[in-house]
C-alpha cells in the first residue's frame, strides 16, 4: 500500500487541477474517479458514427502571459501550454432566416 499526502475524489477539471497543483509542489497525490475516463463534464463521446465534445469549448485570455484568467495562471505554474485557435472577436454571423 502506498502512502499519499492528498487524495482527490473526482477527475473533473477542478479535481485534475487540484491534483496537478499539489503534485507540482511535491505532494504524493491519488486521483479517484468512478467513471471509465477522466475529465468530468469535459470529455468526448461517439454515438451512431458522430463524435461529440462535451464541456467548455471557449476560453479567452490563454495566450497572454499577463492574463488574469485562472486557467492561464495554472498553466504557467505547471509549466504547461496548450494549442489555441485565434478567433475574430468582432465576428458576428447573421442568417437571413433570423
mmCIF file of C-alpha atoms in Angstrom:
data_model
loop_
_atom_site.group_PDB
_atom_site.id
_atom_site.type_symbol
_atom_site.label_atom_id
_atom_site.label_comp_id
_atom_site.label_asym_id
_atom_site.label_seq_id
_atom_site.Cartn_x
_atom_site.Cartn_y
_atom_site.Cartn_z
ATOM 1 C CA UNK A 1 0.000 0.000 0.000
ATOM 2 C CA UNK A 2 1.354 3.411 -0.968
ATOM 3 C CA UNK A 3 1.015 6.496 1.192
ATOM 4 C CA UNK A 4 -0.437 9.685 -0.251
ATOM 5 C CA UNK A 5 -0.477 13.177 1.177
ATOM 6 C CA UNK A 6 -3.613 14.052 -0.790
ATOM 7 C CA UNK A 7 -6.480 12.057 -2.252
ATOM 8 C CA UNK A 8 -8.617 13.869 -4.819
ATOM 9 C CA UNK A 9 -12.113 12.498 -5.378
ATOM 10 C CA UNK A 10 -13.185 13.090 -8.968
ATOM 11 C CA UNK A 11 -11.196 13.748 -12.115
ATOM 12 C CA UNK A 12 -13.182 16.674 -13.450
ATOM 13 C CA UNK A 13 -11.331 19.846 -14.372
ATOM 14 C CA UNK A 14 -11.288 21.056 -10.766
ATOM 15 C CA UNK A 15 -10.032 17.747 -9.402
ATOM 16 C CA UNK A 16 -7.337 17.413 -12.048
ATOM 17 C CA UNK A 17 -6.144 20.991 -11.496
ATOM 18 C CA UNK A 18 -6.048 20.491 -7.720
ATOM 19 C CA UNK A 19 -4.125 17.228 -8.125
ATOM 20 C CA UNK A 20 -1.681 18.759 -10.608
ATOM 21 C CA UNK A 21 -1.002 21.751 -8.365
ATOM 22 C CA UNK A 22 -0.454 19.544 -5.310
ATOM 23 C CA UNK A 23 1.868 17.261 -7.273
ATOM 24 C CA UNK A 24 3.732 20.256 -8.739
ATOM 25 C CA UNK A 25 4.634 21.331 -5.220
ATOM 26 C CA UNK A 26 5.801 17.884 -4.164
ATOM 27 C CA UNK A 27 2.778 16.104 -2.699
ATOM 28 C CA UNK A 28 2.095 12.467 -3.500
ATOM 29 C CA UNK A 29 -1.428 12.564 -4.928
ATOM 30 C CA UNK A 30 -4.012 9.905 -5.751
ATOM 31 C CA UNK A 31 -6.952 10.811 -8.018
ATOM 32 C CA UNK A 32 -10.040 8.583 -7.677
ATOM 33 C CA UNK A 33 -12.671 8.547 -10.427
ATOM 34 C CA UNK A 34 -15.807 6.406 -10.738
ATOM 35 C CA UNK A 35 -16.137 6.895 -14.495
ATOM 36 C CA UNK A 36 -14.076 4.952 -17.037
ATOM 37 C CA UNK A 37 -12.377 8.135 -18.327
ATOM 38 C CA UNK A 38 -11.107 11.311 -16.643
ATOM 39 C CA UNK A 39 -12.406 14.788 -17.378
ATOM 40 C CA UNK A 40 -15.773 15.010 -15.668
ATOM 41 C CA UNK A 41 -18.130 17.052 -17.837
ATOM 42 C CA UNK A 42 -15.269 17.882 -20.214
ATOM 43 C CA UNK A 43 -14.985 14.759 -22.321
ATOM 44 C CA UNK A 44 -15.926 13.410 -25.722
ATOM 45 C CA UNK A 45 -18.104 10.557 -26.868
ATOM 46 C CA UNK A 46 -19.337 8.928 -30.064
ATOM 47 C CA UNK A 47 -22.887 7.922 -30.945
ATOM 48 C CA UNK A 48 -24.101 6.449 -34.221
ATOM 49 C CA UNK A 49 -20.963 7.465 -36.084
ATOM 50 C CA UNK A 50 -20.933 11.063 -34.788
ATOM 51 C CA UNK A 51 -18.277 12.412 -32.421
ATOM 52 C CA UNK A 52 -19.238 14.961 -29.753
ATOM 53 C CA UNK A 53 -17.074 17.121 -27.491
ATOM 54 C CA UNK A 54 -18.670 17.970 -24.173
ATOM 55 C CA UNK A 55 -17.863 20.666 -21.648
ATOM 56 C CA UNK A 56 -16.171 24.050 -22.064
ATOM 57 C CA UNK A 57 -15.087 24.977 -25.570
ATOM 58 C CA UNK A 58 -14.360 28.713 -25.385
ATOM 59 C CA UNK A 59 -11.702 30.361 -23.257
ATOM 60 C CA UNK A 60 -10.249 33.827 -23.510
ATOM 61 C CA UNK A 61 -7.011 35.105 -22.082
ATOM 62 C CA UNK A 62 -4.971 31.929 -22.517
ATOM 63 C CA UNK A 63 -2.373 33.342 -24.908
ATOM 64 C CA UNK A 64 -1.435 36.417 -22.863
ATOM 65 C CA UNK A 65 1.156 35.590 -20.168
ATOM 66 C CA UNK A 66 -0.139 38.524 -18.096
ATOM 67 C CA UNK A 67 -3.737 37.288 -18.263
ATOM 68 C CA UNK A 68 -5.912 37.203 -15.165
ATOM 69 C CA UNK A 69 -7.543 34.013 -16.447
ATOM 70 C CA UNK A 70 -7.056 31.499 -13.598
ATOM 71 C CA UNK A 71 -6.524 28.685 -16.092
ATOM 72 C CA UNK A 72 -3.650 30.632 -17.711
ATOM 73 C CA UNK A 73 -2.090 31.072 -14.272
ATOM 74 C CA UNK A 74 -2.398 27.333 -13.560
ATOM 75 C CA UNK A 75 -0.715 26.504 -16.882
ATOM 76 C CA UNK A 76 2.114 28.899 -16.014
ATOM 77 C CA UNK A 77 2.666 27.317 -12.588
ATOM 78 C CA UNK A 78 2.612 23.814 -14.085
ATOM 79 C CA UNK A 79 4.884 24.981 -16.931
ATOM 80 C CA UNK A 80 2.375 23.637 -19.452
ATOM 81 C CA UNK A 81 0.970 25.094 -22.641
ATOM 82 C CA UNK A 82 -1.947 24.345 -24.920
ATOM 83 C CA UNK A 83 -2.597 24.944 -28.586
ATOM 84 C CA UNK A 84 -5.046 27.759 -29.180
ATOM 85 C CA UNK A 85 -7.073 28.772 -32.199
ATOM 86 C CA UNK A 86 -7.366 32.545 -32.681
ATOM 87 C CA UNK A 87 -10.793 33.929 -33.445
ATOM 88 C CA UNK A 88 -12.149 37.215 -34.693
ATOM 89 C CA UNK A 89 -13.602 38.858 -31.574
ATOM 90 C CA UNK A 90 -15.778 41.034 -33.790
ATOM 91 C CA UNK A 91 -17.083 38.104 -35.812
ATOM 92 C CA UNK A 92 -20.860 38.059 -35.852
ATOM 93 C CA UNK A 93 -22.921 35.841 -38.057
ATOM 94 C CA UNK A 94 -26.370 36.849 -39.224
ATOM 95 C CA UNK A 95 -28.541 34.403 -41.073
ATOM 96 C CA UNK A 96 -31.344 35.598 -43.389
ATOM 97 C CA UNK A 97 -33.920 33.419 -41.662
ATOM 98 C CA UNK A 98 -33.172 35.056 -38.355
#
